[in-house]
XYZ file of C-alpha atoms in Angstrom:
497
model
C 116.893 47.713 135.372
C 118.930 50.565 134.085
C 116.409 53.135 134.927
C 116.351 51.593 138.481
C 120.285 52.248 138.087
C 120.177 55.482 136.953
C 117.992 56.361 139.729
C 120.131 55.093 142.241
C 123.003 56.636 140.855
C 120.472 60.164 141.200
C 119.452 59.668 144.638
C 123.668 59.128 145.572
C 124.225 62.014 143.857
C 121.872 64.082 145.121
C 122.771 62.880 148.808
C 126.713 63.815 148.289
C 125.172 67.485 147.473
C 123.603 68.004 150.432
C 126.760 66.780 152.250
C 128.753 69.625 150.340
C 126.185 72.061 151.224
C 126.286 71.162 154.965
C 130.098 71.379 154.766
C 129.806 74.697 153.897
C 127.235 75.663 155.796
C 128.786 74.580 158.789
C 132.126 76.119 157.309
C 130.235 79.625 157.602
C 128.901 78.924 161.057
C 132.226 78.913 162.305
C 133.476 81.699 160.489
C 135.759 79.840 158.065
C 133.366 80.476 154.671
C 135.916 80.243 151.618
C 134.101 82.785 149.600
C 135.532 85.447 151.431
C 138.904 85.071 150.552
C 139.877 87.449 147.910
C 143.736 86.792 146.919
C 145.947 83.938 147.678
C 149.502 84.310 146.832
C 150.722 81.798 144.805
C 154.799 81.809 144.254
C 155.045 78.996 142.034
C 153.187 76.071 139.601
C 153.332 72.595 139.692
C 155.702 71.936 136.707
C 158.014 74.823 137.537
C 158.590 73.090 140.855
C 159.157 69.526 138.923
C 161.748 71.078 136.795
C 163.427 73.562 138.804
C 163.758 70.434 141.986
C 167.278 70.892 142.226
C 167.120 74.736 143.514
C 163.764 74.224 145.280
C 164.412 71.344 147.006
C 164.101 72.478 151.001
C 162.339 76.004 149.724
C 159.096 77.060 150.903
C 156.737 77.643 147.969
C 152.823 78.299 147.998
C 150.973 76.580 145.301
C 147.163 76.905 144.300
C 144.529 74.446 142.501
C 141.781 72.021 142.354
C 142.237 69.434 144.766
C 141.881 66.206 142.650
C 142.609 63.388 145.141
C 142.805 62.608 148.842
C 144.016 60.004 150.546
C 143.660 60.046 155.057
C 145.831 58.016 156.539
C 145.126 58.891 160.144
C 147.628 61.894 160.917
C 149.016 62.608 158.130
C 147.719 62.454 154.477
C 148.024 63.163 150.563
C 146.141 65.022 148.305
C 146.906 66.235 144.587
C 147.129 69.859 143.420
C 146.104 70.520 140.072
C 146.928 73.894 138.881
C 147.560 75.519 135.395
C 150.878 73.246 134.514
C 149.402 69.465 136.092
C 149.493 68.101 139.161
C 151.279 68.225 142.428
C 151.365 65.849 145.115
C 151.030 67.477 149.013
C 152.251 65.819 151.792
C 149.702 67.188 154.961
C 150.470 66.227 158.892
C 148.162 66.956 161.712
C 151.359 67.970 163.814
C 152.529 70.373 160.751
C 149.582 72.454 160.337
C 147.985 72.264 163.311
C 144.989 69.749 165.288
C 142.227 72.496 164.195
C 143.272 73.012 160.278
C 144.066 68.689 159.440
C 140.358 68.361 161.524
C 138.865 70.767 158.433
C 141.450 69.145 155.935
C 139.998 66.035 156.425
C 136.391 67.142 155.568
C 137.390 68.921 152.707
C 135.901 67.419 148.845
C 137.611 66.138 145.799
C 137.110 69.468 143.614
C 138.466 72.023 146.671
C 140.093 74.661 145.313
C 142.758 74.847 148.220
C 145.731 77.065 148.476
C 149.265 75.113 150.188
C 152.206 76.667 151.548
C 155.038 74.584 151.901
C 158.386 73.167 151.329
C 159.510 71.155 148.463
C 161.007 67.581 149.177
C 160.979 63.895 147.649
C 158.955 61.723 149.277
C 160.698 57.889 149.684
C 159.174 56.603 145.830
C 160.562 59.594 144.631
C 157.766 62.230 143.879
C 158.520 65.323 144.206
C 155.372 66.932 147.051
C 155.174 69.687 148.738
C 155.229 69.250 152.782
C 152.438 71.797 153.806
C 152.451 73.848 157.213
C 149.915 75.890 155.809
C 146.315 74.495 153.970
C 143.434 77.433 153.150
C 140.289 76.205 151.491
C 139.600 78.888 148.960
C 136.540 77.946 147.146
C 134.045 75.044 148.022
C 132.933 73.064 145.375
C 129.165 72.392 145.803
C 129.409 69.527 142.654
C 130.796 66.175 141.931
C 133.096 65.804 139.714
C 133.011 63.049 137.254
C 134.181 59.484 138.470
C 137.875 59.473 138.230
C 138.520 56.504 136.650
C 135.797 56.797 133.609
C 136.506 60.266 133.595
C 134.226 62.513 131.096
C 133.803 61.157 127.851
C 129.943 61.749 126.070
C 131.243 64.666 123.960
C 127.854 66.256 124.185
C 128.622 66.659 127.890
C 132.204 67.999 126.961
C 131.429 70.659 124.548
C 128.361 71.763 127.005
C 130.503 71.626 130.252
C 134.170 72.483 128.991
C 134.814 73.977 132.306
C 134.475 70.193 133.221
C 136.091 68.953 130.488
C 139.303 71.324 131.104
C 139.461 69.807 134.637
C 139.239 66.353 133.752
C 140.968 65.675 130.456
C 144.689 66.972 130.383
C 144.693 66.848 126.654
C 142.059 69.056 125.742
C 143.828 71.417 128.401
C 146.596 70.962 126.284
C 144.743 71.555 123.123
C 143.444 74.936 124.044
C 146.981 75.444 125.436
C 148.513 75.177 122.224
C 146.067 76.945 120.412
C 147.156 80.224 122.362
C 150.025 79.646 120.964
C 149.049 78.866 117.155
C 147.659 82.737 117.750
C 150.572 84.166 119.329
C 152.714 83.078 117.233
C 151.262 83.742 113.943
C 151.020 87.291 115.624
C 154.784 87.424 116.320
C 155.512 86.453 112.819
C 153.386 88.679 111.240
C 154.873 91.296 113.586
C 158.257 90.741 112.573
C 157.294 91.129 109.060
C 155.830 94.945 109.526
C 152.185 94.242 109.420
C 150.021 95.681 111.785
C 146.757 94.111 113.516
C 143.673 95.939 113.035
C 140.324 96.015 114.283
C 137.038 95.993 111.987
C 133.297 95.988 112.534
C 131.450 93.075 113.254
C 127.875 94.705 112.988
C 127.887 95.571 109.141
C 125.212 96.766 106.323
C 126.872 94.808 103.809
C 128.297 91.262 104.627
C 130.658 90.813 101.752
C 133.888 89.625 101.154
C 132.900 85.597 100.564
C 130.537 83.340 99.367
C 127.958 82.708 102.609
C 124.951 83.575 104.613
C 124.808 86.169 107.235
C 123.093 86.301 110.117
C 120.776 89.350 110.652
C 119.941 91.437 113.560
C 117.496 94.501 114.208
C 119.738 97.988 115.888
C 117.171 99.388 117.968
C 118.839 102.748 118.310
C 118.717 103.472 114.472
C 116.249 101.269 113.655
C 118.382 100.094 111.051
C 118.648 95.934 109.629
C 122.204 94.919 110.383
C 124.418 91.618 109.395
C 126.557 89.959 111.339
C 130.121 89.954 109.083
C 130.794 86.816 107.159
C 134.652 87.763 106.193
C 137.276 90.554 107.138
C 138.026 91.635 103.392
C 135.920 94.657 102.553
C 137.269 96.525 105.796
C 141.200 95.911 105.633
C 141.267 96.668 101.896
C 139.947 100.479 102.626
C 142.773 100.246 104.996
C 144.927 99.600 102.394
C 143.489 102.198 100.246
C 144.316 104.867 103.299
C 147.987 104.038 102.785
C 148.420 101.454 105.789
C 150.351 99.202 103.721
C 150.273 96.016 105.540
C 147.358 94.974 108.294
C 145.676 92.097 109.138
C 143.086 91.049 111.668
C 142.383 87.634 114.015
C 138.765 88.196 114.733
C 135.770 86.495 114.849
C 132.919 85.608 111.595
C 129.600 84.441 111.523
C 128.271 82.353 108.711
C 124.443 80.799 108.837
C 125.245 77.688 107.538
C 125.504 73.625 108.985
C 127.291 72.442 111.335
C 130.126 69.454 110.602
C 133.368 68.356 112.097
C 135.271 71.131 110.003
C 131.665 74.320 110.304
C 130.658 76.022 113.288
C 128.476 79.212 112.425
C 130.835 81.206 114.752
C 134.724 80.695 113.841
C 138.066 82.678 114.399
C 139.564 83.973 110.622
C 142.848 85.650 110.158
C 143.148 87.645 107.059
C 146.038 89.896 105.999
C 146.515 92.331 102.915
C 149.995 93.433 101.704
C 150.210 96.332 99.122
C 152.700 96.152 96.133
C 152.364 92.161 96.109
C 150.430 89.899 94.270
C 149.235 86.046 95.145
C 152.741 84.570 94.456
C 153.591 86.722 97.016
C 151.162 85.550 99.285
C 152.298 81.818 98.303
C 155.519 82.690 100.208
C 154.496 83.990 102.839
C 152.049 81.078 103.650
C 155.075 78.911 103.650
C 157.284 80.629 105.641
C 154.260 81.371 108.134
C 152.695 77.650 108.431
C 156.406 76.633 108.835
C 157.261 79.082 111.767
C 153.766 78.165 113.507
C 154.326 75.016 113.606
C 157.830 74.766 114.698
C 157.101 77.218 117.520
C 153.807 75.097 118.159
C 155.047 71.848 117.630
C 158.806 71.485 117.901
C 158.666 70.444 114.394
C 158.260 70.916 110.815
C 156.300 67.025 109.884
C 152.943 67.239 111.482
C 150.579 64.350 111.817
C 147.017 64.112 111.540
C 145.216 60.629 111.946
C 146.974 58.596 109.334
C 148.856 61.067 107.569
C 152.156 62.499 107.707
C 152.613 66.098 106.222
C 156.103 67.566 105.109
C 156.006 71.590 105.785
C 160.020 71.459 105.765
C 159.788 70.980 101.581
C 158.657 73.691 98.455
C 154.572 73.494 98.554
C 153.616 71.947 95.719
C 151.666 74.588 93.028
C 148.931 73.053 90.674
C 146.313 75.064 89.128
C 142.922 74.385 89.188
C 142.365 72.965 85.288
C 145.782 70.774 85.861
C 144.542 69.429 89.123
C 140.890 68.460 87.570
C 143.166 66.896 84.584
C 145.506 64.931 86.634
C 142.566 63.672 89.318
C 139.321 63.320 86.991
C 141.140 63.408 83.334
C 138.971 65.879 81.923
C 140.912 68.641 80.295
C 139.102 71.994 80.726
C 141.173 73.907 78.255
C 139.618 71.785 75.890
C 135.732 72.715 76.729
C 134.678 75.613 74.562
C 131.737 76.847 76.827
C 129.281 76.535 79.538
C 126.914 73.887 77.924
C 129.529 71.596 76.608
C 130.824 71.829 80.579
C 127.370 70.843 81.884
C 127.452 67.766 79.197
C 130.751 65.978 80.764
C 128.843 67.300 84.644
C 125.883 64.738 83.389
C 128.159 62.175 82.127
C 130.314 62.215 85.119
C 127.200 62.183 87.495
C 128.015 65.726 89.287
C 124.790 67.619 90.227
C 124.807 71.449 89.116
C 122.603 74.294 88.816
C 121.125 75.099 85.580
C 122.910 79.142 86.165
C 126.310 77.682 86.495
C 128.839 78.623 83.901
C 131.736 76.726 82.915
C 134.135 77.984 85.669
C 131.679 76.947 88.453
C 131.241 73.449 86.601
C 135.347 73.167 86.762
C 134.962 73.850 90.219
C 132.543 71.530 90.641
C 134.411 68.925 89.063
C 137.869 70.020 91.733
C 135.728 69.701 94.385
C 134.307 66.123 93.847
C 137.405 64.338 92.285
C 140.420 66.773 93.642
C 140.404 67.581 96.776
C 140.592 64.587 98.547
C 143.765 63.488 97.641
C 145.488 67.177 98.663
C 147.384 65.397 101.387
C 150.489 66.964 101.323
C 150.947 71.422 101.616
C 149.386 72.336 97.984
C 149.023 75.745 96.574
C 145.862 75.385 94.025
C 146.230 78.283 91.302
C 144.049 80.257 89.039
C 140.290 79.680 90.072
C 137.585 80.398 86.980
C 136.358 84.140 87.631
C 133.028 83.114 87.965
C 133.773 81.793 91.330
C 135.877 84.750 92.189
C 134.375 88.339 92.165
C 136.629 90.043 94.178
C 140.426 88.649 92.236
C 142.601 90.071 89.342
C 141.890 88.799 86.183
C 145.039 86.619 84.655
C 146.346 89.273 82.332
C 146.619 86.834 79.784
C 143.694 84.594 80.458
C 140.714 86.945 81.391
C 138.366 83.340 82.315
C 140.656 82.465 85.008
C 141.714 85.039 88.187
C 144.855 84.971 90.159
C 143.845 83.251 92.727
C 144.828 79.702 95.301
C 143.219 78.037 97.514
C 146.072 76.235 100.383
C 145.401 72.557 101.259
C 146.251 70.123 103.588
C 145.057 67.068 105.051
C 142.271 67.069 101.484
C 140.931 70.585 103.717
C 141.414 73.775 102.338
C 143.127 75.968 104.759
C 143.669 79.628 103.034
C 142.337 81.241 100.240
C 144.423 83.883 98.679
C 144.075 86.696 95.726
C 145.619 89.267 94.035
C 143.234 91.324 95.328
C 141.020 92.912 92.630
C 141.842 97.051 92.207
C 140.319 98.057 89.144
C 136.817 99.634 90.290
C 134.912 99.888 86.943
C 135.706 95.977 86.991
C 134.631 95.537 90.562
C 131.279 96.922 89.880
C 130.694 94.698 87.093
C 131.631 91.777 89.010
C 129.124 92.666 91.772
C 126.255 93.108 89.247
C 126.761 89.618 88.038
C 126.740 88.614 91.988
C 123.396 90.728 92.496
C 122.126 88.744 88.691
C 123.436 85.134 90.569
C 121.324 86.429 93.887
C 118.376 86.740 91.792
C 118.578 83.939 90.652
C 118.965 82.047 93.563
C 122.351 81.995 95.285
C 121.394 83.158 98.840
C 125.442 83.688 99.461
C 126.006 85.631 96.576
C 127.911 89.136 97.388
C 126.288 92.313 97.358
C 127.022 95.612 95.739
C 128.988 97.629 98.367
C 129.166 101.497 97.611
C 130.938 102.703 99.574
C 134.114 100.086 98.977
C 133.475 100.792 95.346
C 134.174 104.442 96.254
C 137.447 103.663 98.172
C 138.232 101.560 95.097
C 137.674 104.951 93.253
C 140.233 106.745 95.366
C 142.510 104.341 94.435
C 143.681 101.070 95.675
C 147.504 99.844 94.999
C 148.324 96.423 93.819
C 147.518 94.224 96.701
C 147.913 90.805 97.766
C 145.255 89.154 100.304
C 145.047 85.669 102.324
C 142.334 84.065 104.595
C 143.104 81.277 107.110
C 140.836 79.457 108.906
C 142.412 79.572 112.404
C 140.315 76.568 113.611
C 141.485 74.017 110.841
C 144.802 75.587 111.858
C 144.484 74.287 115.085
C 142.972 70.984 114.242
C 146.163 70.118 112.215
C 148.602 71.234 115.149
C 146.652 69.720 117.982
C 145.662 66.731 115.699
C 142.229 67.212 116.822
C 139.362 65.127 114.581
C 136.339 68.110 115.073
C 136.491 71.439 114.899
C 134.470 71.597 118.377
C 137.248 69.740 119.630
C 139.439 73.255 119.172
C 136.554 75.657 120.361
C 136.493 76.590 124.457
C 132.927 77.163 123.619
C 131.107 75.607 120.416
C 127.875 75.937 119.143
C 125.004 73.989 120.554
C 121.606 73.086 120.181
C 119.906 74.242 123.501
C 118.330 71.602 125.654
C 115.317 72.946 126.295
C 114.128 72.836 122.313
């Protein structure tokens, strides 16, 4: 029965196609063909005419969009405009426009892209329309749109299709809308602050800088192996080395790893360097920036996502990583002497670990399974163990731990900071024990980069560095539940595998 359905609904389908294609066709024939046109001139948007009625009113305007209803009522009709901003109601009479142009009006398909020139008035329920004396057909659309009152929904279909999506569901417009302006305005703050955005290679030798797989590609030209970068540090920190003293990029990484509701191997990072700061430095500035964002985003300072409510108008609360495992899990880890008495309380507290892992990876270990879900509120998590951390200042007076934090929200992490590591000598012993952890089986271990050691060599001030996700960003100020929900375009498993 619901094969016989789904057939029927195919063969309806398939007839309304042909209609479209005969419209057109005959559209052509009479020397009328839409695809033609190259410019329309459109003087004003939907929801600048809604809030500007007052000095419109009686103005002629010319608006442009997706035609998204129609309703004939013998010589005169209504159709909606949706452009950019919403919608717009037209009000279209035979003995306005003409016998010749209401005749093709009438003919013309929900999904039209139609320009209208007109005059703003309020019809008698009060909608503010747009009386046309003018309707062009711009581009025919040869598809149906989904049914208007189901809409689109199967979010396979959406992610595929977001060009349908964007028509049919305002609030993902709205979504991608605002997350235009997450990225504009974490450029205008960083602006005012003196940084500078930068551009760095995406095609690299080395993909360092974090803990993941690359991707690899073959350069035909040099018939060199290349890696598609996993993180913007390695690049911006030379930068800082040639005396540009505060940059940051919003660019695009590649990791080759799952995909979940918070992973897509393709995602947007923003990361920043400052010289002559350190990570309490960075602390700031991750306040004053997340606050700014989402006031500018938002309107305010107390965002919600699902069923929480998070305060960015108080202090961030700062925790390191040992007090945060102590107050969560009650295991003290200034009271575990070494890396086999850490692997004990990992058995007795059921937490799987690799047979390399020191202590500091077991204390992470330990953050990540009893901590980090109950991060809820803005929470600055100090001092990571170095082994987790090859590319962060030692504490000075606690060589174990680095000075590092990791920024969460919502139980996500959404920065990771450092005093960035200057001390070359240091560096390359930190990347031999990441080429020892390789060989011994960590596939997103770093690599030993020369040539940064070199620029370390020339001499690096004391820096402070900071990685946001931009995506998770989004998610929180959109309160969007996937990460594909914030991407125009997000990974996919093709359909003919």
């Amino acid at each position: 029965m619901a094969e016989q359905k789904n057939q029927s609904k195919e063969q309806d389908v398939s007839a309304l196609l042909k209609v479209r294609r005969e419209k057109l066709e005959t559209l052509q024939s009479e020397g009328k063909d839409p695809f033609v046109i190259t410019k329309y001139d459109v003087t004003h948007h939907s929801l600048e005419i809604k809030d500007n009625y007052d000095a419109l009113e009686g103005q002629e305007v010319a608006v442009a969009g997706r035609m998204m209803f129609k309703r004939v009522m013998g010589k005169a009709s209504f159709c909606n405009i949706q452009d950019l901003q919403g919608k717009i109601q037209a009000y279209v009479a035979r003995d306005e426009i003409g016998e010749d142009s209401y005749k093709d009006f009438k003919k013309y398909d929900v999904g039209d892209i139609l320009g209208i020139k007109g005059t703003v008035f309020k019809t008698k329920t009060g909608e503010i329309s747009v009386h046309a004396s003018e309707v062009t057909l711009l581009s025919k659309s040869l598809q149906v749109l989904p049914e208007k009152y189901h809409g689109l929904t199967d979010t396979d279909t959406r992610y595929r299709q977001r060009y349908v999506d964007l028509i049919m569901n305002e609030d993902v417009k709205d979504t991608f809308i605002k997350r235009s302006k997450v990225i504009s305005s974490i450029r205008r703050y960083l602006d005012g602050q003196g940084f500078m955005e930068v551009e760095t290679p995406m095609l690299v030798s080395n993909a360092g800088g974090a803990a993941a797989r690359p991707f690899e590609t073959h350069f035909n030209a040099l018939n060199e192996d290349l890696k598609l970068r996993i993180s913007l540090e390695l690049y911006l920190k030379r930068l800082i080395v040639g005396g540009m003293e505060r940059v940051y990029e919003i660019g695009r990484v590649f990791r080759n790893e799952g995909l979940d509701t918070r992973h897509n191997p393709e995602f947007t990072l923003m990361e920043l360097y400052q010289a002559y700061t350190d990570y309490h430095g960075m602390m700031d500035l991750t306040e004053n920036l997340y606050r700014y964002v989402a006031k500018e985003v938002t309107g305010s300072e107390i965002l919600t996502y699902g069923e929480h409510e998070m305060d960015l108008s108080k202090p961030f609360e700062r925790i390191t990583m040992v007090d945060a495992v102590k107050k969560y899990a009650n295991v003290d880890f200034n009271e575990v002497k070494d890396a086999e008495e850490a692997k004990k309380l990992a058995k007795e507290h059921h937490i799987e670990f690799e047979e390399r892992h020191g202590k500091g990876d077991i204390l992470n270990l330990f953050f990540e399974e009893y901590v980090e879900e109950h991060l809820i509120q803005p929470t600055f998590v100090m001092d990571h163990p170095i082994e987790i951390s090859p590319l962060t200042k030692k504490k000075p007076d606690n060589p174990e731990y680095v000075e590092r934090f990791e920024f969460f929200m919502n139980g996500w992490e959404m920065a990771n900071a450092y005093s960035e590591l200057n001390d070359p000598i240091d560096q390359r012993a930190r990347f031999e024990e990441q080429e020892k952890a390789f060989e011994a089986g960590d596939d997103e271990a770093n690599h030993t980069d020369e040539d940064f050691l070199n620029a370390l060599s020339i001499g690096m001030p004391p820096t402070g560095g900071i990685g946001f996700g931009i995506d998770r960003m989004v998610m929180m100020m959109t309160n969007s539940p996937a990460i594909r929900d914030v991407l125009l375009f997000p990974t996919m498993k093709s359909l003919d595998k």
